[in-house]
Tab-separated table of C-alpha atoms and ligand atoms in Angstrom:
chain	number	residue	atom	x	y	z
A	23	MET	CA	-14.648	40.941	-47.918
A	24	SER	CA	-14.338	42.478	-44.657
A	25	PRO	CA	-11.321	41.571	-42.459
A	26	ARG	CA	-12.406	39.109	-39.954
A	27	LYS	CA	-12.273	40.411	-36.531
A	28	PRO	CA	-11.078	37.452	-34.326
A	29	LEU	CA	-11.045	39.416	-31.082
A	30	GLY	CA	-14.581	37.734	-29.938
A	31	LEU	CA	-13.062	34.390	-30.256
A	32	GLU	CA	-10.386	35.191	-27.332
A	33	ARG	CA	-10.646	33.789	-23.959
A	34	SER	CA	-8.173	35.952	-22.246
A	35	PRO	CA	-5.852	35.787	-20.339
A	36	ALA	CA	-6.046	31.663	-21.716
A	37	PHE	CA	-5.962	32.293	-25.553
A	38	THR	CA	-5.719	35.414	-27.466
A	39	TYR	CA	-4.430	36.339	-30.901
A	40	HIS	CA	-1.076	37.630	-31.273
A	41	GLN	CA	0.026	40.037	-34.393
A	42	PRO	CA	3.815	39.087	-35.316
A	43	THR	CA	5.747	41.708	-36.615
A	44	SER	CA	5.958	41.839	-40.374
A	45	ARG	CA	9.207	41.277	-42.252
A	46	ILE	CA	7.858	42.312	-45.326
A	47	PRO	CA	7.036	45.896	-45.894
A	48	PHE	CA	3.108	46.380	-46.239
A	49	ARG	CA	2.334	42.595	-45.576
A	50	LYS	CA	0.455	41.716	-42.265
A	51	PRO	CA	1.492	38.433	-41.162
A	52	PRO	CA	-1.492	36.301	-40.279
A	53	ARG	CA	-2.200	36.475	-36.514
A	54	VAL	CA	-1.325	33.721	-34.432
A	55	LEU	CA	-3.534	32.214	-31.381
A	56	ARG	CA	-1.486	31.827	-28.383
A	57	ALA	CA	-1.900	30.293	-24.883
A	58	GLU	CA	-0.849	33.215	-22.700
A	59	GLU	CA	2.449	34.269	-24.333
A	60	VAL	CA	2.889	30.684	-26.070
A	61	SER	CA	2.026	30.280	-29.665
A	62	LEU	CA	-0.144	27.346	-29.951
A	63	ALA	CA	1.273	26.512	-33.434
A	64	ALA	CA	4.857	26.102	-31.560
A	65	LEU	CA	3.206	23.791	-28.978
A	66	ALA	CA	1.617	21.828	-32.088
A	67	GLU	CA	5.048	21.276	-33.596
A	68	GLN	CA	6.601	20.382	-30.464
A	69	TYR	CA	3.910	18.202	-29.018
A	70	GLY	CA	2.012	16.932	-32.063
A	71	THR	CA	-1.661	16.857	-32.226
A	72	PRO	CA	-4.361	16.515	-30.637
A	73	LEU	CA	-3.284	18.452	-27.971
A	74	TYR	CA	-4.913	19.757	-24.724
A	75	VAL	CA	-3.415	22.930	-23.632
A	76	TYR	CA	-3.921	24.989	-20.209
A	77	SER	CA	-3.529	28.300	-19.098
A	78	ALA	CA	-2.291	28.196	-15.290
A	79	THR	CA	-2.936	31.869	-15.203
A	80	ALA	CA	-6.662	31.872	-16.054
A	81	ILE	CA	-7.383	28.938	-13.676
A	82	GLN	CA	-5.728	30.987	-11.027
A	83	GLN	CA	-7.482	34.261	-11.701
A	84	ARG	CA	-10.732	32.325	-12.042
A	85	LEU	CA	-10.224	30.576	-8.873
A	86	ALA	CA	-9.259	33.801	-7.075
A	87	THR	CA	-12.413	35.587	-8.315
A	88	PHE	CA	-14.451	32.722	-7.115
A	89	ASP	CA	-12.872	32.553	-4.081
A	90	ALA	CA	-13.104	36.231	-3.230
A	91	ALA	CA	-17.083	36.368	-3.955
A	92	PHE	CA	-17.563	34.191	-0.980
A	93	SER	CA	-15.306	35.914	1.289
A	94	THR	CA	-18.000	37.274	3.623
A	95	ILE	CA	-18.729	33.482	5.027
A	96	PRO	CA	-16.175	30.611	6.357
A	97	HIS	CA	-15.614	28.492	3.220
A	98	THR	CA	-13.566	25.949	1.406
A	99	VAL	CA	-13.637	25.342	-2.516
A	100	CYS	CA	-13.291	21.886	-3.248
A	101	TYR	CA	-12.429	21.791	-6.804
A	102	ALA	CA	-14.226	18.864	-8.537
A	103	VAL	CA	-11.907	16.640	-9.548
A	104	LYS	CA	-13.930	15.236	-12.217
A	105	ALA	CA	-13.557	18.080	-14.436
A	106	ASN	CA	-10.220	17.947	-15.243
A	107	SER	CA	-8.241	15.419	-12.983
A	108	ASN	CA	-4.626	16.182	-14.180
A	109	LEU	CA	-2.094	16.008	-11.287
A	110	SER	CA	-0.139	19.054	-12.066
A	111	LEU	CA	-3.385	20.798	-12.242
A	112	LEU	CA	-4.368	19.180	-8.905
A	113	ARG	CA	-0.927	20.201	-7.390
A	114	MET	CA	-1.380	23.912	-8.435
A	115	MET	CA	-5.020	24.053	-7.112
A	116	ALA	CA	-3.779	22.408	-3.947
A	117	LYS	CA	-0.836	24.800	-3.596
A	118	LEU	CA	-3.467	27.810	-3.859
A	119	GLY	CA	-5.291	26.589	-0.926
A	120	CYS	CA	-8.109	24.367	-2.621
A	121	GLY	CA	-9.859	21.276	-1.158
A	122	PHE	CA	-11.419	18.423	-3.453
A	123	ASP	CA	-14.666	17.064	-4.288
A	124	ILE	CA	-13.895	13.433	-5.253
A	125	VAL	CA	-16.303	10.346	-6.400
A	126	SER	CA	-13.835	7.523	-6.418
A	127	GLY	CA	-10.916	6.002	-4.697
A	128	GLY	CA	-9.176	7.078	-8.290
A	129	GLU	CA	-9.768	10.612	-7.639
A	130	LEU	CA	-8.701	10.456	-3.921
A	131	GLU	CA	-5.429	8.750	-4.932
A	132	ARG	CA	-4.952	11.423	-7.518
A	133	VAL	CA	-5.473	14.105	-4.907
A	134	LEU	CA	-2.955	12.380	-2.454
A	135	ARG	CA	-0.491	12.145	-5.133
A	136	ALA	CA	-0.615	15.762	-5.953
A	137	HIS	CA	-0.593	16.864	-2.214
A	138	LYS	CA	-0.015	14.474	0.647
A	139	LYS	CA	-1.777	16.716	2.974
A	140	ALA	CA	-4.979	17.196	0.844
A	141	ALA	CA	-7.187	14.643	2.347
A	142	LYS	CA	-8.230	16.834	5.060
A	143	LYS	CA	-10.141	19.119	3.031
A	144	VAL	CA	-11.723	16.420	0.719
A	145	VAL	CA	-15.522	15.710	0.226
A	146	PHE	CA	-16.378	12.324	-1.313
A	147	SER	CA	-19.590	12.450	-3.662
A	148	GLY	CA	-21.205	10.006	-5.672
A	149	VAL	CA	-24.048	7.331	-5.262
A	150	GLY	CA	-21.861	4.466	-5.628
A	151	LYS	CA	-19.086	4.060	-3.404
A	152	THR	CA	-17.572	0.671	-2.527
A	153	VAL	CA	-16.612	-0.669	0.772
A	154	GLU	CA	-12.705	-0.552	-0.095
A	155	GLU	CA	-13.107	3.567	-1.062
A	156	MET	CA	-14.908	3.949	1.845
A	157	LYS	CA	-11.825	2.341	3.948
A	158	PHE	CA	-9.330	4.081	1.760
A	159	ALA	CA	-11.090	7.349	2.584
A	160	LEU	CA	-11.506	6.898	6.142
A	161	ASP	CA	-7.848	5.788	6.242
A	162	SER	CA	-6.785	9.190	4.655
A	163	GLY	CA	-8.746	11.181	6.957
A	164	ILE	CA	-11.229	12.803	4.387
A	165	LEU	CA	-13.236	15.701	5.529
A	166	LEU	CA	-16.557	14.722	4.788
A	167	PHE	CA	-18.439	11.902	3.223
A	168	ASN	CA	-21.645	13.119	1.146
A	169	VAL	CA	-23.874	10.258	1.608
A	170	GLU	CA	-26.709	9.392	-0.973
A	171	SER	CA	-28.791	6.455	0.377
A	172	GLU	CA	-29.759	4.800	3.516
A	173	SER	CA	-27.713	1.475	2.533
A	174	GLU	CA	-24.656	3.619	1.943
A	175	LEU	CA	-24.990	5.047	5.296
A	176	TRP	CA	-24.956	1.841	6.946
A	177	ALA	CA	-22.224	0.492	4.734
A	178	LEU	CA	-20.248	2.989	5.848
A	179	ALA	CA	-21.034	3.016	9.394
A	180	THR	CA	-20.180	-0.739	9.476
A	181	CYS	CA	-16.669	0.066	7.593
A	182	ALA	CA	-15.751	3.117	9.990
A	183	ALA	CA	-16.869	1.080	13.038
A	184	ARG	CA	-14.882	-1.880	11.945
A	185	MET	CA	-11.701	0.625	11.481
A	186	LYS	CA	-12.450	2.032	14.741
A	187	LYS	CA	-12.762	5.562	12.955
A	188	THR	CA	-15.830	7.816	12.750
A	189	ALA	CA	-16.858	9.123	9.427
A	190	ARG	CA	-18.106	12.605	9.290
A	191	ILE	CA	-21.287	12.743	7.062
A	192	ALA	CA	-23.502	14.967	5.485
A	193	LEU	CA	-26.720	13.550	3.596
A	194	ARG	CA	-26.923	14.490	-0.044
A	195	VAL	CA	-30.377	15.980	-0.242
A	196	ASN	CA	-32.729	16.318	-3.194
A	197	PRO	CA	-34.215	19.827	-3.187
A	198	GLU	CA	-36.273	19.215	-5.886
A	199	VAL	CA	-35.144	21.938	-8.043
A	200	ALA	CA	-35.253	22.016	-11.614
A	201	ALA	CA	-32.413	23.518	-13.332
A	202	GLU	CA	-32.174	24.455	-16.987
A	203	THR	CA	-29.408	22.283	-18.394
A	204	HIS	CA	-29.050	19.152	-20.462
A	205	PRO	CA	-30.814	16.428	-18.905
A	206	TYR	CA	-27.998	14.320	-18.519
A	207	ILE	CA	-26.400	16.784	-16.186
A	208	SER	CA	-29.212	17.814	-14.322
A	209	THR	CA	-29.536	16.158	-10.919
A	210	GLY	CA	-31.468	17.976	-8.361
A	211	MET	CA	-35.107	16.264	-9.221
A	212	ARG	CA	-36.908	13.202	-7.577
A	213	GLU	CA	-36.569	11.433	-10.785
A	214	HIS	CA	-32.578	11.569	-10.400
A	215	LYS	CA	-30.497	8.927	-9.351
A	216	PHE	CA	-29.049	11.321	-6.993
A	217	GLY	CA	-29.702	12.480	-3.501
A	218	ILE	CA	-32.154	11.767	-0.586
A	219	PRO	CA	-35.575	13.358	-0.932
A	220	MET	CA	-35.789	16.129	1.887
A	221	SER	CA	-38.498	14.389	3.848
A	222	ASP	CA	-36.642	11.284	3.764
A	223	ALA	CA	-33.670	12.918	4.800
A	224	ARG	CA	-35.275	14.059	8.257
A	225	VAL	CA	-35.717	10.669	8.879
A	226	LEU	CA	-32.454	9.194	8.163
A	227	TYR	CA	-30.558	12.014	10.116
A	228	SER	CA	-32.577	10.889	13.301
A	229	ARG	CA	-31.643	7.141	12.386
A	230	ALA	CA	-27.986	8.024	11.837
A	231	ALA	CA	-27.961	10.089	15.397
A	232	GLY	CA	-25.617	7.922	17.705
A	233	ILE	CA	-25.012	5.298	15.408
A	234	LYS	CA	-21.333	4.199	16.208
A	235	GLY	CA	-18.873	5.348	13.355
A	236	ILE	CA	-21.140	8.101	12.005
A	237	GLU	CA	-20.897	11.669	13.047
A	238	ILE	CA	-23.515	13.992	11.779
A	239	ALA	CA	-21.917	16.970	10.257
A	240	GLY	CA	-23.413	18.640	7.466
A	241	VAL	CA	-26.213	18.745	4.495
A	242	SER	CA	-25.064	18.565	1.210
A	243	VAL	CA	-26.772	19.392	-2.191
A	244	HIS	CA	-25.743	19.672	-5.908
A	245	ILE	CA	-28.578	20.345	-8.415
A	246	GLY	CA	-26.669	19.903	-11.771
A	247	SER	CA	-24.007	21.330	-14.229
A	248	GLN	CA	-23.736	23.828	-16.577
A	249	ILE	CA	-26.329	26.119	-14.984
A	250	THR	CA	-25.988	29.718	-15.895
A	251	ASP	CA	-28.972	31.498	-14.160
A	252	PRO	CA	-28.093	31.525	-10.641
A	253	GLU	CA	-31.737	31.714	-9.456
A	254	PRO	CA	-31.963	27.669	-8.912
A	255	PHE	CA	-28.866	28.017	-6.398
A	256	ARG	CA	-30.838	30.313	-4.222
A	257	LEU	CA	-34.120	27.893	-4.195
A	258	ALA	CA	-31.965	25.113	-3.591
A	259	MET	CA	-30.067	26.852	-0.805
A	260	SER	CA	-33.203	27.742	0.731
A	261	ARG	CA	-34.610	24.577	1.101
A	262	VAL	CA	-31.130	23.564	2.403
A	263	THR	CA	-31.391	26.017	4.835
A	264	ASP	CA	-35.013	25.020	6.398
A	265	LEU	CA	-33.912	21.860	6.660
A	266	VAL	CA	-30.637	22.841	8.441
A	267	ASN	CA	-32.701	24.893	10.996
A	268	TYR	CA	-34.869	22.001	11.401
A	269	LEU	CA	-31.964	19.707	12.328
A	270	GLN	CA	-30.414	22.170	14.695
A	271	ALA	CA	-33.787	22.377	16.412
A	272	GLU	CA	-33.558	18.681	16.346
A	273	GLY	CA	-30.312	18.899	18.425
A	274	HIS	CA	-28.129	18.085	15.453
A	275	THR	CA	-24.716	19.848	15.081
A	276	ILE	CA	-24.744	20.943	11.521
A	277	ARG	CA	-21.326	22.525	11.148
A	278	PHE	CA	-20.842	22.642	6.948
A	279	VAL	CA	-23.318	23.269	4.013
A	280	ASP	CA	-22.025	21.746	0.716
A	281	ALA	CA	-23.784	23.657	-1.945
A	282	GLY	CA	-22.283	21.486	-4.777
A	283	GLY	CA	-20.866	22.836	-7.947
A	284	GLY	CA	-22.918	23.440	-11.450
A	285	LEU	CA	-22.069	27.042	-12.124
A	286	GLY	CA	-21.977	27.497	-16.229
A	287	ILE	CA	-19.791	28.765	-18.675
A	288	SER	CA	-20.841	30.611	-21.573
A	289	TYR	CA	-20.006	28.252	-24.687
A	290	GLU	CA	-21.106	30.807	-27.104
A	291	ASP	CA	-18.466	31.803	-29.863
A	292	THR	CA	-18.223	35.412	-28.654
A	293	PRO	CA	-18.497	35.404	-24.824
A	294	SER	CA	-17.826	38.590	-23.099
A	295	SER	CA	-13.798	39.349	-23.276
A	296	ASP	CA	-14.661	41.895	-20.034
A	297	PRO	CA	-12.957	40.245	-16.744
A	298	THR	CA	-15.355	42.247	-14.652
A	299	GLU	CA	-18.086	40.643	-16.214
A	300	PHE	CA	-17.263	37.315	-14.901
A	301	ALA	CA	-16.257	38.768	-11.456
A	302	LYS	CA	-20.065	39.979	-11.856
A	303	TYR	CA	-21.611	36.810	-12.922
A	304	VAL	CA	-19.776	35.193	-9.888
A	305	GLN	CA	-20.828	37.535	-7.272
A	306	SER	CA	-24.418	36.956	-8.312
A	307	TYR	CA	-24.140	33.131	-8.219
A	308	ALA	CA	-22.759	33.838	-4.583
A	309	GLU	CA	-25.300	36.156	-3.684
A	310	ARG	CA	-27.780	33.605	-4.429
A	311	VAL	CA	-26.120	30.761	-2.588
A	312	LEU	CA	-24.966	33.045	0.539
A	313	GLN	CA	-28.694	34.793	1.093
A	314	PRO	CA	-30.249	32.139	2.678
A	315	LEU	CA	-27.508	30.940	4.627
A	316	ARG	CA	-26.822	34.145	6.786
A	317	GLY	CA	-26.937	33.917	10.269
A	318	LEU	CA	-26.841	30.267	10.010
A	319	GLY	CA	-23.179	29.774	11.359
A	320	VAL	CA	-21.919	26.958	9.084
A	321	HIS	CA	-18.908	26.523	7.341
A	322	LEU	CA	-19.506	26.592	3.322
A	323	LEU	CA	-18.014	24.160	1.179
A	324	LEU	CA	-18.496	24.572	-2.619
A	325	GLU	CA	-17.569	22.303	-5.588
A	326	PRO	CA	-17.098	24.192	-8.637
A	327	GLY	CA	-15.372	22.308	-11.685
A	328	ARG	CA	-16.046	23.666	-15.053
A	329	VAL	CA	-16.367	27.373	-13.988
A	330	LEU	CA	-12.901	27.218	-12.960
A	331	VAL	CA	-11.195	25.328	-15.859
A	332	GLY	CA	-13.178	25.478	-18.576
A	333	PRO	CA	-12.351	28.478	-20.432
A	334	ALA	CA	-8.855	27.707	-19.518
A	335	GLY	CA	-8.304	25.006	-21.881
A	336	ALA	CA	-8.159	23.983	-25.522
A	337	LEU	CA	-7.850	21.131	-27.647
A	338	VAL	CA	-5.787	22.014	-30.906
A	339	THR	CA	-6.171	19.887	-33.722
A	340	ARG	CA	-4.652	19.626	-37.129
A	341	VAL	CA	-7.046	19.750	-40.550
A	342	LEU	CA	-6.261	16.020	-42.091
A	343	TYR	CA	-8.600	16.350	-45.079
A	344	ARG	CA	-11.175	18.517	-46.807
A	345	LYS	CA	-14.026	16.596	-48.050
A	346	GLN	CA	-16.955	17.724	-50.368
A	347	HIS	CA	-19.849	16.211	-51.463
A	348	ASP	CA	-23.588	16.636	-52.019
A	349	GLY	CA	-22.794	20.208	-51.201
A	350	LYS	CA	-21.274	19.524	-47.764
A	351	LEU	CA	-17.980	20.060	-46.664
A	352	PHE	CA	-15.860	17.980	-43.853
A	353	LEU	CA	-13.225	19.222	-42.580
A	354	ILE	CA	-11.607	15.841	-41.248
A	355	VAL	CA	-9.479	16.492	-38.186
A	356	ASP	CA	-7.257	14.368	-36.107
A	357	ALA	CA	-8.870	15.034	-32.857
A	358	ALA	CA	-12.205	13.049	-32.378
A	359	MET	CA	-15.191	11.978	-30.072
A	360	ASN	CA	-12.679	9.877	-27.981
A	361	ASP	CA	-10.546	13.026	-27.175
A	362	LEU	CA	-13.461	15.416	-26.598
A	363	ILE	CA	-16.987	13.505	-26.301
A	364	ARG	CA	-19.029	16.725	-25.485
A	365	PRO	CA	-20.258	17.351	-28.947
A	366	ALA	CA	-21.243	13.763	-29.536
A	367	LEU	CA	-22.634	12.911	-26.057
A	368	TYR	CA	-24.491	16.261	-24.870
A	369	LYS	CA	-24.546	17.918	-28.790
A	370	ALA	CA	-22.545	20.439	-26.740
A	371	HIS	CA	-21.472	23.762	-28.776
A	372	HIS	CA	-17.631	24.610	-28.503
A	373	ALA	CA	-16.252	27.844	-30.361
A	374	ILE	CA	-13.603	26.663	-32.891
A	375	THR	CA	-10.909	29.145	-34.253
A	376	PRO	CA	-8.217	28.746	-36.676
A	377	VAL	CA	-4.576	28.992	-34.715
A	378	THR	CA	-3.427	31.030	-37.601
A	379	LEU	CA	-5.706	33.834	-38.865
A	380	ALA	CA	-4.998	35.707	-42.147
A	381	ASP	CA	-7.254	38.847	-42.884
A	382	ASP	CA	-9.715	38.725	-45.683
A	383	VAL	CA	-9.907	34.816	-45.540
A	384	PRO	CA	-13.131	33.850	-46.500
A	385	SER	CA	-15.731	32.078	-44.409
A	386	GLU	CA	-17.072	28.619	-45.296
A	387	VAL	CA	-19.640	26.167	-43.528
A	388	ALA	CA	-18.154	22.687	-42.520
A	389	ASP	CA	-18.658	20.010	-40.288
A	390	VAL	CA	-15.724	19.266	-38.279
A	391	VAL	CA	-15.369	15.799	-37.685
A	392	GLY	CA	-12.929	13.484	-36.091
A	393	PRO	CA	-11.437	10.018	-37.820
A	394	VAL	CA	-13.502	7.778	-35.500
A	395	CYS	CA	-15.959	5.456	-37.188
A	396	GLU	CA	-19.339	6.520	-35.942
A	397	THR	CA	-21.698	9.470	-37.425
A	398	GLY	CA	-21.945	10.599	-33.901
A	399	ASP	CA	-18.212	11.366	-34.063
A	400	PHE	CA	-18.292	15.347	-34.716
A	401	LEU	CA	-16.782	18.243	-33.204
A	402	ALA	CA	-19.075	21.073	-34.587
A	403	ARG	CA	-21.727	20.695	-37.259
A	404	ASP	CA	-22.515	23.385	-40.028
A	405	ARG	CA	-20.137	25.636	-38.593
A	406	SER	CA	-19.110	28.815	-40.114
A	407	LEU	CA	-15.286	29.122	-40.115
A	408	PRO	CA	-12.667	31.138	-41.854
A	409	LYS	CA	-11.657	28.575	-44.834
A	410	CYS	CA	-8.887	26.438	-43.651
A	411	GLU	CA	-6.430	24.413	-45.457
A	412	GLU	CA	-5.278	20.697	-45.182
A	413	ALA	CA	-2.408	20.720	-42.409
A	414	SER	CA	-3.640	23.845	-40.722
A	415	LEU	CA	-4.594	23.867	-37.031
A	416	LEU	CA	-7.856	24.639	-35.294
A	417	ALA	CA	-8.323	25.592	-31.298
A	418	ILE	CA	-11.574	23.853	-30.101
A	419	LEU	CA	-12.102	26.244	-27.028
A	420	ASP	CA	-13.440	25.792	-23.620
A	421	ALA	CA	-12.107	22.325	-23.324
A	422	GLY	CA	-10.556	22.518	-20.182
A	423	ALA	CA	-13.477	20.879	-18.245
A	424	TYR	CA	-14.866	17.403	-19.151
A	425	GLY	CA	-12.422	17.296	-22.330
A	426	MET	CA	-9.502	15.103	-21.406
A	427	ALA	CA	-11.324	13.704	-18.025
A	428	GLN	CA	-13.941	12.127	-20.492
A	429	SER	CA	-11.413	11.157	-23.145
A	430	GLY	CA	-10.927	7.477	-24.061
A	431	ASN	CA	-9.184	4.873	-26.307
A	432	TYR	CA	-11.811	4.139	-28.749
A	433	ASN	CA	-10.670	2.815	-31.984
A	434	THR	CA	-7.349	2.226	-30.244
A	435	ARG	CA	-6.679	5.900	-30.420
A	436	PRO	CA	-3.909	7.189	-27.919
A	437	ARG	CA	-5.171	9.689	-25.933
A	438	PRO	CA	-3.783	13.514	-26.606
A	439	ALA	CA	-0.900	14.961	-24.759
A	440	GLU	CA	-1.667	17.867	-22.065
A	441	VAL	CA	0.431	21.127	-21.614
A	442	MET	CA	0.245	23.456	-18.960
A	443	VAL	CA	1.314	27.028	-20.047
A	444	GLU	CA	2.036	29.885	-17.620
A	445	GLY	CA	2.985	33.187	-19.287
A	446	LYS	CA	6.040	32.387	-21.583
A	447	LYS	CA	6.627	29.024	-20.215
A	448	ALA	CA	4.732	25.477	-21.609
A	449	LYS	CA	5.424	22.199	-19.466
A	450	LEU	CA	4.177	19.018	-20.567
A	451	VAL	CA	1.935	17.374	-17.884
A	452	ARG	CA	0.885	14.569	-19.594
A	453	LYS	CA	2.651	12.831	-22.338
A	454	ARG	CA	0.999	11.389	-25.366
A	455	GLU	CA	-0.236	7.921	-24.813
A	456	THR	CA	1.918	5.243	-26.682
A	457	MET	CA	0.725	1.841	-27.911
A	458	ASP	CA	2.522	0.140	-24.956
A	459	ASP	CA	0.097	2.181	-22.774
A	460	LEU	CA	-2.933	1.029	-24.426
A	461	MET	CA	-2.067	-2.509	-24.984
A	462	GLY	CA	0.337	-3.346	-22.018
A	463	LEU	CA	-2.496	-4.763	-19.614
A	464	GLU	CA	-3.661	-7.255	-22.232
A	465	GLU	CA	-2.438	-10.890	-23.169
B	513	LLP	N1	-20.011	18.181	-7.521
B	513	LLP	C1	-21.142	17.162	-7.479
B	513	LLP	C2	-21.429	16.414	-7.062
B	513	LLP	C3	-21.090	16.791	-9.052
B	513	LLP	O1	-21.905	15.799	-9.362
B	513	LLP	C4	-20.473	17.647	-10.292
B	513	LLP	C5	-20.626	17.316	-11.491
B	513	LLP	C6	-19.722	18.650	-9.576
B	513	LLP	C7	-19.662	19.011	-8.248
B	513	LLP	C8	-19.134	19.732	-10.430
B	513	LLP	O2	-19.786	20.346	-11.414
B	513	LLP	P1	-19.577	21.514	-12.181
B	513	LLP	O3	-19.434	22.876	-11.409
B	513	LLP	O4	-18.337	21.198	-13.076
B	513	LLP	O5	-20.726	21.662	-13.283
B	513	LLP	N2	-19.598	15.685	-18.331
B	513	LLP	C9	-20.533	16.845	-18.154
B	513	LLP	C10	-20.701	17.477	-16.811
B	513	LLP	C11	-21.204	16.374	-15.570
B	513	LLP	C12	-20.956	16.938	-14.411
B	513	LLP	C13	-20.987	15.952	-13.154
B	513	LLP	N3	-21.174	16.444	-11.905
B	513	LLP	C14	-20.351	17.892	-19.385
B	513	LLP	O6	-19.360	17.540	-20.011
B	513	LLP	O7	-20.918	19.026	-19.638
């Protein structure tokens, strides 16, 4: 049996294998997966499993690379809070100069708790903003409302006028660009509930002009999520640019173009571990976004979520049981679809790797499944993994985005704890839920 090469599964600097020094001559101890310089085995021991672990350094590096790619134009990175809304993570993002893209009053509350003065860089997206949420956002003094329908526009105008405030708005337009991604997260086509068709938007901008409580300030677009081909972004931006040119000619002041989020990541088992590859990837995205905008004189807003935090997080889980029947092997682990729903919901692939990895361990094919009473409760199907025993630990990679943020309490399962690692330091940034947390609101 040839020794397994774990390197391909590394997500440097977030998750890499470390070879401990041997105490016994000629015996190599198993490699241990670390978050930065902290052993995931030690974290699992201390905080229990399932456990979300994030690398602060990886997030910082990804943000810096993303930001640098847009350095030729005035811009603000408004991190999409929905990807991972942990307060400590938001606080870190705010300190690094990020603004935020929010889709609810709850997310606004999080942003304000993370940083008192964050509102001035907040954009508010979403098709169903309530009047209460609008009031809250107006009171907080957010930067921009991305309005998604005519009815919403009038509701916002009424709300702002009553409060004697002015809502800066962009219409979220639908550029009719098809993006190659899962149908549940593609948003830029006419049949989707998002945005306003381009032709309708022209009319609506002229109706909105001069309305009390409304200040036309920009144009916004978001074509979908987990898009790894940058070309659709260029197409969307060139359609947005045409609209901006038209609106400016009509006498509107368009100060902002919001390009949305959506840049994907590689969920492959062995993505490139070369950091310059990531810079090149982001650069090619930036070039596509910026090309049509040149000379437009606008401030660019960007709403990346997944690309900043996805590969910086892992879900650590323990194997409870090995179960074999009819030639099929199940590894029943203590994480489930309520903790990470992406595989169940989108058939999403997440690389999985053992936390401790010895040389010469044979591989086996298994379904990695959780304890939830649904056949759809799987984290991986027919996955080839180094053989793992009961009680051993697995790391489910690329779980920093839409992991904990989409978790729930199905089967009355407390949600996992979250830990943020930076260098040698690890900090518990969310405690594991207790039964009182789950049942405290009930009679
Ligand atoms: N802006 C808007 C208006 C959005 O709707 C989204 C994501 C983003 C920004 C951020 O997109 P990102 O850069 O993270 O792709 N739960 C799904 C993803 C849903 C994305 C929804 N909107 C998943 O786990 O793949």
